Coordinates of C-alpha atoms in Angstrom, one line a residue:
M1 CA -109.1 75.9 145.7
L2 CA -107.7 72.8 146.6
I3 CA -107.4 73.5 149.8
P4 CA -110.8 72.3 150.9
I5 CA -110.0 68.8 149.0
L6 CA -107.3 68.7 151.8
E7 CA -109.3 69.6 154.6
Y8 CA -111.7 66.8 153.0
L9 CA -109.2 64.5 153.3
K10 CA -107.9 65.3 156.2
T11 CA -108.2 62.8 159.4
D12 CA -106.9 65.4 162.0
S13 CA -110.4 66.2 162.5
S14 CA -110.3 67.9 166.0
N15 CA -107.5 71.2 165.0
N16 CA -108.5 74.1 164.9
V17 CA -108.5 75.0 160.9
S18 CA -110.7 76.9 159.5
Q19 CA -113.8 76.3 157.8
V20 CA -114.4 78.9 155.2
N21 CA -113.4 77.8 152.0
M22 CA -114.9 73.8 152.7
N23 CA -118.2 76.4 153.9
I24 CA -118.3 78.6 150.5
L25 CA -118.3 74.8 147.9
G26 CA -120.4 73.9 150.8
K27 CA -123.1 76.4 150.4
L28 CA -122.9 76.5 146.3
C29 CA -123.2 72.9 146.4
N30 CA -126.5 73.4 148.2
Y31 CA -127.2 75.6 145.9
F32 CA -127.5 73.5 142.7
G33 CA -128.6 70.9 144.6
I34 CA -125.6 68.7 144.8
E35 CA -124.3 66.4 146.9
P36 CA -121.0 67.6 148.6
S37 CA -118.8 64.6 148.5
F38 CA -114.6 64.1 147.1
Y39 CA -115.4 64.0 143.3
V40 CA -118.2 66.9 144.0
L41 CA -115.4 69.0 145.9
L42 CA -112.8 68.2 143.0
A43 CA -114.7 68.9 140.4
L44 CA -115.6 72.2 141.9
A45 CA -112.4 72.8 142.5
S46 CA -111.3 72.3 139.3
I47 CA -113.9 74.1 137.6
L48 CA -112.7 77.5 140.0
I49 CA -109.1 77.0 138.8
I50 CA -110.0 76.7 134.8
I51 CA -112.1 79.8 135.6
G52 CA -109.8 81.6 137.1
Q53 CA -106.3 81.0 134.3
A54 CA -109.2 82.7 131.8
L55 CA -110.0 85.6 133.8
V56 CA -106.1 85.5 133.9
F57 CA -105.4 85.3 131.1
V58 CA -108.1 88.1 129.1
S59 CA -106.5 90.7 132.1
V60 CA -103.6 89.9 131.1
I61 CA -104.9 90.3 127.3
I62 CA -106.2 93.9 127.9
V63 CA -102.8 94.9 130.2
Q64 CA -100.9 94.5 127.3
Y65 CA -104.1 95.9 124.6
A66 CA -104.0 99.2 126.8
G67 CA -100.1 99.0 126.8
L68 CA -100.0 98.4 123.3
E69 CA -102.9 101.5 123.4
V70 CA -100.7 103.7 126.0
S71 CA -97.5 103.0 123.4
G72 CA -99.6 104.5 120.6
N73 CA -101.4 107.2 122.0
Y74 CA -97.7 108.6 122.8
K75 CA -96.7 108.4 119.0
R76 CA -99.1 109.9 118.6
K77 CA -98.6 112.6 120.6
L78 CA -95.3 113.1 119.5
F79 CA -95.7 113.4 115.7
Q80 CA -98.9 115.8 116.0
A81 CA -96.7 118.1 118.6
Y82 CA -94.0 118.2 116.5
L83 CA -94.8 119.9 113.4
N84 CA -96.9 121.9 115.5
V85 CA -93.5 123.5 117.6
N86 CA -92.0 126.8 117.0
W87 CA -89.2 127.0 114.2
L88 CA -86.1 127.9 116.8
W89 CA -87.1 125.5 118.6
L90 CA -87.2 122.9 116.3
N91 CA -83.3 123.9 115.3
D92 CA -81.7 123.0 118.6
D93 CA -84.1 119.2 118.7
K94 CA -81.7 116.6 117.7
L95 CA -83.6 114.0 115.1
G96 CA -81.4 110.9 116.6
E97 CA -83.1 111.8 120.6
M98 CA -86.8 112.4 118.4
N99 CA -85.7 108.8 116.4
H100 CA -85.1 107.1 119.7
S101 CA -88.5 108.6 121.0
I102 CA -90.3 107.6 119.0
I103 CA -88.4 103.9 117.6
K104 CA -87.8 103.5 121.9
E105 CA -89.1 105.3 124.1
T106 CA -92.7 105.3 123.8
D107 CA -92.5 101.5 124.1
L108 CA -91.2 101.1 126.8
A109 CA -92.8 103.9 128.4
S110 CA -95.7 101.9 127.9
V111 CA -94.3 99.0 129.9
A112 CA -94.2 101.3 132.6
H113 CA -97.8 101.7 133.5
L114 CA -98.0 97.6 132.8
N115 CA -95.9 97.4 135.5
A116 CA -97.2 99.3 137.3
L117 CA -100.8 97.4 136.6
R118 CA -99.6 94.2 137.1
I119 CA -98.2 95.6 140.6
M120 CA -101.5 96.6 141.2
I121 CA -102.7 93.3 140.6
Y122 CA -100.3 90.6 142.0
S123 CA -101.0 93.2 144.9
I124 CA -104.3 91.7 145.6
Q125 CA -103.4 88.1 144.7
A126 CA -100.8 88.8 147.3
I127 CA -103.6 89.8 149.9
V128 CA -106.5 87.3 149.2
F129 CA -103.8 84.8 150.4
L130 CA -102.5 86.3 153.4
F131 CA -106.0 86.5 154.4
V132 CA -106.4 82.4 154.0
S133 CA -103.0 82.3 155.1
I134 CA -104.3 84.5 158.6
K135 CA -107.2 82.0 159.1
L136 CA -105.5 79.6 159.7
S137 CA -102.7 81.3 160.9
L138 CA -102.8 85.2 162.2
Y139 CA -99.5 84.7 164.3
V140 CA -97.1 82.7 161.2
T141 CA -99.3 85.8 158.6
L142 CA -97.7 88.5 160.8
L143 CA -94.1 87.1 161.2
A144 CA -94.3 86.3 157.2
F145 CA -95.8 90.1 156.4
L146 CA -92.9 91.5 159.2
A147 CA -90.7 89.6 156.6
Y148 CA -91.6 90.5 153.3
G149 CA -91.6 93.7 154.7
V150 CA -88.0 93.1 155.0
L151 CA -87.4 93.0 151.2
F152 CA -89.5 94.9 149.9
F153 CA -87.1 97.6 152.0
F154 CA -84.0 96.2 150.2
C155 CA -85.8 96.0 147.1
S156 CA -87.0 99.6 146.8
K157 CA -82.7 100.7 147.6
N158 CA -81.8 98.2 144.7
S159 CA -85.2 99.6 142.3
H160 CA -84.2 102.8 142.7
N161 CA -80.2 101.8 142.0
V162 CA -81.7 101.0 139.0
Q163 CA -83.5 103.7 138.0
W164 CA -80.7 105.6 138.3
L165 CA -78.5 103.2 136.2
S166 CA -81.1 102.8 133.5
N167 CA -81.4 107.0 133.8
Q168 CA -77.5 107.1 132.3
F169 CA -78.5 103.9 130.2
N170 CA -81.1 105.9 129.0
K171 CA -79.2 108.8 127.7
T172 CA -76.3 107.2 126.9
S173 CA -79.3 105.5 123.7
Q174 CA -80.2 108.8 123.0
S175 CA -75.9 109.5 122.5
L176 CA -75.9 107.1 120.5
S177 CA -79.5 108.0 118.0
C178 CA -78.0 111.0 117.3
A179 CA -74.2 110.1 116.3
T180 CA -76.0 107.0 114.4
A181 CA -77.9 109.5 112.5
E182 CA -75.1 111.7 112.4
L183 CA -73.1 109.0 110.6
L184 CA -75.6 108.5 108.3
Q185 CA -75.6 111.9 107.2
N186 CA -72.2 112.6 106.8
K187 CA -72.4 108.9 104.7
K188 CA -70.1 110.0 101.5
F189 CA -67.7 113.0 103.0
F190 CA -66.9 109.6 106.4
K191 CA -66.3 106.5 103.6
S192 CA -64.8 109.5 100.5
S193 CA -62.3 110.7 103.1
N194 CA -61.5 108.3 105.2
V195 CA -61.6 110.3 108.4
H196 CA -64.2 108.1 109.9
M197 CA -61.9 106.7 112.4
G198 CA -62.3 109.3 114.9
F199 CA -65.9 109.2 114.6
M200 CA -66.4 105.5 114.5
N201 CA -64.5 105.9 117.8
K202 CA -66.9 108.0 119.7
I203 CA -69.8 105.9 118.9
L204 CA -68.8 102.5 120.1
G205 CA -67.7 104.4 123.3
Y206 CA -71.1 105.4 123.6
V207 CA -71.8 101.2 122.8
T208 CA -69.3 99.8 124.9
E209 CA -71.2 102.3 127.9
T210 CA -74.7 101.4 126.4
I211 CA -73.7 97.5 128.1
R212 CA -71.6 97.9 130.7
L213 CA -75.2 99.8 132.4
M214 CA -77.2 96.9 130.5
R215 CA -74.8 94.8 132.8
L216 CA -74.9 96.1 135.6
I217 CA -79.4 96.9 135.7
N218 CA -79.4 92.6 134.4
L219 CA -77.1 91.9 137.4
R220 CA -78.8 93.8 140.2
E221 CA -82.3 92.3 138.8
E222 CA -80.6 89.0 138.6
L223 CA -79.9 89.4 142.3
Q224 CA -82.8 90.4 143.5
K225 CA -84.7 87.9 141.7
T226 CA -82.2 85.3 143.6
A227 CA -82.5 87.5 146.7
T228 CA -86.1 87.0 146.8
F229 CA -86.1 82.9 146.3
L230 CA -83.8 82.2 148.3
F231 CA -85.5 84.5 150.9
T232 CA -89.8 82.8 150.6
F233 CA -87.0 79.6 150.7
S234 CA -85.3 80.1 154.1
F235 CA -88.9 81.6 155.2
L236 CA -90.3 78.2 154.2
I237 CA -87.7 75.8 156.2
C238 CA -88.1 77.7 158.8
L239 CA -92.0 78.0 159.0
L240 CA -90.9 73.5 159.0
M241 CA -88.2 73.8 161.7
F242 CA -90.5 75.5 163.7
H243 CA -93.8 74.9 164.1
G244 CA -93.9 72.6 167.3
V245 CA -92.4 75.8 168.4
L246 CA -95.7 78.3 166.6
G247 CA -97.7 75.9 167.5
I248 CA -99.1 75.0 164.6
G249 CA -100.7 70.4 163.7
F250 CA -98.8 69.2 160.9
S251 CA -102.8 69.8 159.0
T252 CA -102.1 73.5 159.8
L253 CA -98.9 73.6 158.9
L254 CA -99.8 70.8 155.3
V255 CA -102.3 74.2 154.4
L256 CA -100.2 76.9 155.1
L257 CA -96.6 75.7 153.4
L258 CA -99.2 75.6 150.1
V259 CA -100.6 79.0 150.6
F260 CA -97.4 80.6 151.5
Q261 CA -96.2 78.3 148.5
R262 CA -98.8 80.4 146.3
M263 CA -98.2 83.9 148.1
S264 CA -94.4 84.0 147.4
P265 CA -94.6 83.6 144.2
Q266 CA -96.8 87.3 144.2
F267 CA -95.0 88.9 146.6
S268 CA -92.4 88.3 143.5
L269 CA -93.9 89.6 140.8
V270 CA -94.8 92.5 142.9
F271 CA -91.0 92.6 143.6
D272 CA -90.0 92.4 140.3
N273 CA -93.2 94.6 138.8
Y274 CA -92.0 97.7 141.6
L275 CA -87.6 97.7 139.7
A276 CA -89.6 97.2 135.9
L277 CA -91.1 100.0 137.3
N278 CA -88.4 101.8 138.2
K279 CA -86.1 100.5 135.5
H280 CA -88.2 102.4 132.9
I281 CA -88.8 105.3 134.6
P282 CA -86.7 107.8 133.0
I283 CA -87.7 106.6 129.4
Y284 CA -91.8 107.5 131.0
Q285 CA -90.0 110.6 131.9
S286 CA -88.4 111.5 129.0
V287 CA -90.9 111.3 126.8
V288 CA -93.0 113.1 128.9
N289 CA -91.0 116.2 129.2
R290 CA -90.7 115.8 125.3
L291 CA -94.5 115.9 125.5
E292 CA -94.3 119.1 127.9
A293 CA -91.9 121.1 125.7
L294 CA -93.8 120.4 123.2
K295 CA -96.0 121.5 124.3
V296 CA -94.6 124.6 126.0
N297 CA -92.9 125.8 122.7
E298 CA -96.3 125.7 120.6
E299 CA -96.5 128.0 117.7
K300 CA -98.5 130.4 118.7
H301 CA -100.2 132.6 115.7
G302 CA -103.3 134.6 115.2
G303 CA -106.8 133.6 112.9
E304 CA -107.2 136.0 110.4
I305 CA -106.1 135.3 106.5
F306 CA -104.3 136.7 104.3
R307 CA -105.7 137.6 101.1
F308 CA -103.6 136.8 98.4
E309 CA -103.9 139.6 95.8
E310 CA -102.5 142.1 98.9
T311 CA -98.7 143.2 99.6
I312 CA -96.5 141.4 101.7
K313 CA -93.9 144.2 103.4
S314 CA -91.8 144.8 106.1
E315 CA -91.5 147.9 108.5
N316 CA -87.9 148.2 110.4
V317 CA -87.9 144.5 111.3
S318 CA -84.7 142.8 113.7
F319 CA -84.3 139.5 114.4
A320 CA -81.2 137.3 116.3
Y321 CA -80.8 134.2 118.2
K322 CA -81.0 134.4 122.2
G323 CA -77.8 136.0 123.3
K324 CA -76.0 136.5 119.6
N325 CA -76.1 139.7 117.9
Y326 CA -78.7 140.7 114.7
V327 CA -79.2 138.2 111.9
V328 CA -80.8 140.3 109.7
E329 CA -81.6 144.5 110.8
N330 CA -84.1 147.3 110.4
I331 CA -85.6 145.5 107.9
N332 CA -87.7 147.1 104.7
I333 CA -89.2 145.2 102.1
E334 CA -91.8 146.0 100.2
I335 CA -93.5 142.0 98.7
K336 CA -96.2 143.4 95.7
P337 CA -98.9 139.9 94.1
C338 CA -97.3 138.5 91.4
N339 CA -94.7 139.4 91.1
T340 CA -90.8 138.5 91.5
V341 CA -88.7 139.7 94.5
A342 CA -85.0 138.4 95.0
F343 CA -83.4 138.6 97.9
I344 CA -79.3 138.4 97.0
G345 CA -75.7 139.3 98.9
S346 CA -72.5 137.7 100.0
S347 CA -72.9 133.7 102.2
G348 CA -73.9 134.7 106.1
A349 CA -75.8 137.9 105.6
G350 CA -79.8 137.0 106.7
K351 CA -81.3 136.1 103.2
S352 CA -82.4 132.9 103.8
T353 CA -83.3 134.3 107.9
I354 CA -85.9 137.7 105.7
L355 CA -87.3 134.7 104.2
D356 CA -87.4 132.0 107.0
I357 CA -89.1 135.4 108.5
I358 CA -91.4 135.7 105.7
L359 CA -92.7 132.2 106.1
G360 CA -93.6 132.7 109.9
L361 CA -90.9 130.3 110.7
L362 CA -89.4 133.4 112.8
K363 CA -90.9 136.4 115.3
P364 CA -89.1 139.3 114.5
D365 CA -87.5 140.2 118.0
T366 CA -88.2 144.7 116.6
G367 CA -90.8 145.3 114.2
S368 CA -93.6 144.0 112.3
V369 CA -94.5 142.0 109.2
Y370 CA -98.1 143.0 107.4
Y371 CA -99.5 140.6 105.8
G372 CA -102.1 143.5 103.6
D373 CA -103.1 145.2 105.8
I374 CA -102.3 142.2 109.0
N375 CA -99.7 141.8 111.6
H376 CA -97.7 139.3 111.8
D377 CA -98.6 138.4 115.6
K378 CA -102.4 138.7 113.8
L379 CA -101.9 136.5 111.0
D380 CA -103.0 133.0 110.6
I381 CA -99.7 131.6 109.6
I382 CA -101.3 127.9 108.4
D383 CA -103.7 129.3 106.9
F384 CA -100.4 131.2 104.6
R385 CA -98.3 128.4 104.4
R386 CA -101.1 126.4 102.6
N387 CA -100.7 128.8 99.4
V388 CA -96.6 128.8 99.2
A389 CA -94.8 126.2 97.8
Y390 CA -91.1 126.5 99.6
V391 CA -87.7 124.6 97.7
S392 CA -84.6 125.0 98.8
Q393 CA -81.3 124.6 98.1
N394 CA -80.1 121.6 100.2
I395 CA -83.4 118.9 98.7
T396 CA -85.5 116.7 100.5
L397 CA -87.2 113.9 99.3
L398 CA -89.3 110.9 100.8
D399 CA -87.9 106.5 100.0
G400 CA -90.5 105.7 97.1
T401 CA -91.0 106.6 93.1
L402 CA -90.1 110.3 91.0
R403 CA -94.1 109.5 91.6
E404 CA -95.0 110.1 94.8
N405 CA -92.4 112.7 95.3
L406 CA -93.7 115.1 92.9
I407 CA -98.0 114.0 93.7
I408 CA -97.5 114.9 98.1
G409 CA -98.6 117.9 98.2
C410 CA -101.1 117.0 95.9
P411 CA -102.5 113.0 96.2
Q412 CA -104.8 113.2 94.5
A413 CA -103.2 114.7 91.0
S414 CA -104.1 112.4 88.2
D415 CA -101.3 111.2 85.6
Q416 CA -102.3 113.5 83.4
L417 CA -101.2 116.3 85.1
V418 CA -98.3 114.6 86.3
E419 CA -97.5 114.6 82.3
K420 CA -98.5 117.5 82.4
I421 CA -96.3 119.6 84.9
C422 CA -93.3 117.3 83.7
K423 CA -93.2 118.6 80.5
K424 CA -93.4 121.9 81.7
M425 CA -90.5 121.6 84.2
H426 CA -89.2 119.8 80.8
M427 CA -88.5 116.6 83.3
D428 CA -89.2 114.1 80.1
K429 CA -86.0 114.1 78.9
M430 CA -84.5 113.0 82.7
I431 CA -87.9 110.2 83.5
K432 CA -86.8 108.1 80.2
G433 CA -83.7 107.8 81.4
L434 CA -84.8 106.5 84.6
S435 CA -85.2 102.5 84.6
D436 CA -88.7 102.5 85.3
G437 CA -89.6 105.9 83.9
I438 CA -91.9 107.8 86.8
Q439 CA -91.7 105.1 88.9
T440 CA -88.5 104.4 89.5
E441 CA -87.0 104.3 92.8
I442 CA -84.6 107.3 93.9
G443 CA -83.6 105.3 96.9
E444 CA -83.6 106.9 100.3
N445 CA -83.7 111.0 99.9
G446 CA -83.1 110.8 96.7
V447 CA -79.6 109.2 96.3
K448 CA -80.1 108.0 93.3
L449 CA -79.9 111.8 91.0
S450 CA -77.8 113.9 90.9
G451 CA -78.4 117.2 92.2
G452 CA -79.8 118.9 88.8
Q453 CA -82.5 116.7 89.3
R454 CA -83.3 116.7 92.6
Q455 CA -83.5 119.8 92.4
R456 CA -85.2 119.5 89.1
I457 CA -88.7 117.2 91.2
A458 CA -88.4 120.5 93.9
L459 CA -89.4 123.0 91.3
A460 CA -91.8 120.4 90.4
R461 CA -93.2 119.0 93.1
A462 CA -94.3 123.1 94.7
L463 CA -96.4 123.1 91.3
F464 CA -98.4 120.5 92.5
M465 CA -98.9 122.0 95.4
R466 CA -100.7 125.0 93.6
P467 CA -99.5 127.9 95.3
K468 CA -99.9 131.6 95.4
I469 CA -96.5 132.3 96.9
L470 CA -93.5 130.4 95.2
I471 CA -90.3 130.7 97.3
L472 CA -87.4 129.5 95.9
D473 CA -84.0 129.4 98.6
E474 CA -81.4 128.7 96.1
A475 CA -83.8 126.0 93.9
T476 CA -81.1 126.6 90.6
S477 CA -78.0 126.8 91.8
D478 CA -77.4 122.2 90.8
L479 CA -78.8 123.2 87.4
D480 CA -76.9 123.2 84.9
A481 CA -77.0 126.2 82.6
E482 CA -79.0 124.5 79.5
T483 CA -81.1 123.3 82.6
E484 CA -80.9 126.8 84.9
M485 CA -82.3 128.4 81.1
L486 CA -85.4 126.2 80.8
L487 CA -86.6 127.0 83.9
Q488 CA -86.1 130.7 83.6
E489 CA -88.7 130.7 81.1
V490 CA -90.9 128.4 83.4
L491 CA -90.8 131.2 86.6
Q492 CA -91.7 134.0 84.1
E493 CA -94.7 131.9 82.3
L494 CA -94.9 131.6 86.5
R495 CA -95.0 135.0 87.6
Q496 CA -98.1 136.2 86.0
S497 CA -100.0 133.8 88.5
M498 CA -99.2 133.7 91.5
T499 CA -95.9 135.9 93.3
I500 CA -91.8 134.4 93.2
I501 CA -89.3 134.9 95.8
M502 CA -85.5 134.0 95.4
V503 CA -82.8 133.8 97.2
A504 CA -79.9 133.8 95.2
H505 CA -75.8 134.2 93.7
R506 CA -76.2 133.7 90.4
L507 CA -77.9 137.3 89.6
S508 CA -78.9 135.8 85.9
T509 CA -81.4 133.6 87.8
V510 CA -83.3 137.4 89.0
K511 CA -82.5 139.6 85.5
H512 CA -86.5 139.6 85.2
A513 CA -86.4 140.0 88.6
D514 CA -89.3 142.8 89.6
K515 CA -87.0 143.8 92.4
I516 CA -83.7 142.9 93.7
F517 CA -82.7 143.6 97.6
V518 CA -79.2 143.0 97.9
I519 CA -78.6 141.9 101.6
E520 CA -75.7 142.7 103.6
D521 CA -74.7 142.5 106.7
G522 CA -78.7 141.3 107.6
T523 CA -79.3 144.6 106.2
V524 CA -81.1 146.3 102.5
C525 CA -77.4 148.5 101.5
E526 CA -79.7 148.5 97.7
A527 CA -82.8 147.7 95.8
G528 CA -84.5 148.5 92.4
T529 CA -84.2 146.2 89.6
Y530 CA -81.8 144.8 88.0
D531 CA -80.6 147.7 85.2
E532 CA -81.2 149.8 87.9
L533 CA -79.2 148.4 89.7
I534 CA -76.2 148.4 87.0
K535 CA -76.7 152.1 86.2
K536 CA -76.2 152.7 90.1
E537 CA -72.9 151.3 90.3
G538 CA -73.1 149.8 93.1
R539 CA -72.9 146.7 95.4
L540 CA -75.0 144.9 92.8
H541 CA -72.5 146.2 89.6
Y542 CA -69.3 144.5 91.8
L543 CA -71.2 141.0 92.3
D544 CA -72.3 140.8 88.7
S545 CA -68.0 141.8 87.5
L546 CA -67.1 139.3 89.8
Q547 CA -69.2 136.9 87.7
S548 CA -68.8 138.1 84.5
G549 CA -65.6 138.5 84.8
T550 CA -65.1 141.8 84.0
S551 CA -64.6 143.7 87.1
T552 CA -61.8 147.1 87.2
I553 CA -63.1 148.0 90.4
S554 CA -61.5 146.4 94.2
T555 CA -64.4 146.8 96.2
P556 CA -68.0 147.7 95.4
L557 CA -69.2 151.3 95.1

């Protein structure tokens, strides 16, 4: 905007320099009834510059806020889709990759959007300066346009190389994130066994590779910036050296230099942001691919509501993981309401898989599961799970207080209800032994507690959910004999008001079950009450004799 001021002061009025900007300012003066003068023009130019800077400030803030909103939207979409995806996909997905996507990739993906917007903004600004330079000298402008076109070609090649490097960097970062998650999950093993060096070498290898790749990216970024600066500087020097040949007067040359001095940074910013866009495209694509995978693998279910006073049964149910043999085959079971049903058998026999099928986490390859008269494909599995409490042998707790962990399924629980359930689960003594009682911080995944304490918390947490079906998958394996006996009494009381489905290895846990299914090699080999199966002297009788130390037979009948 200071160009009109220079035009106003110049003395070689015989030149053909355009008076467009002067005319605009002159019209503004006439509109407001002001006599044009040097100081008036200077004031108007200053006001316009300030307004322009204010608009730049506002546009930058808007773009940055938009970037933050884009990042937040990606995070929300990932979180919302994650728990709606099917269980098989969740099993295959790596914890480190999801964590990397949420924490890092979403932010960098939003930067890609920001880079694209900046390219548009800076391109518009550069085009405006091009129009000004056309008014001054069409020939010089065409030369500049051609020169910057050549520069853009080389910058484009460099940007595509940066894109490839960035893709490799992101893949290595994902691997590093996964390895870090594995290290943290196995920290006690590595610490106690002192066998961490091999795994640490793997992690440090990823660290070294990320550094190497980022150095190459940074090198190409800085080389492009330097090349752009030197190219622009060389163009201006050539303009000074050959202005006579080009037939440009001194005053026109001065104005052209000012125009190109303002225009060159805009072109540089276009090139820099184009490079940055290519740098972030692989990360943006990674987020998009994850969102698409989550959508494609979204859990499918029906809309019919199960009435929990009805029976759950399976008919000839078989299931196999992709490319493998059947884990369970021709399973026929029946679970009546308010009954206690137990599954026992060797490790890997398929007991937990049956639980996953009942929960709708896995879909049968053949056969059907019926919830009352509702086929598993038509069941509203979300509503079903709202009434189910699941307790696994691999207890997972939140990094918070004991109370926070207990009421996670019932956040509105009163202190009276908390006290009542804790007493029912015989947790009084345990809570009194903690430094801050029920408000004690238990650490990440309950690391400050014993295995038995974690299991008691998980069982109590399940009761806060007021389930109609309680599923226990080896949920009492870490309890001492006395505590297990007390909890068996609690389960005997609970069976009057809910269906209990359990998996256990210790037969003492399932003696009072209404029905026991003995699972071996993925099939039901026996079914009945404890007493019936003992009298039968089959597989359960064999397992009972092994656990009691009275085995007189070498193999089950």
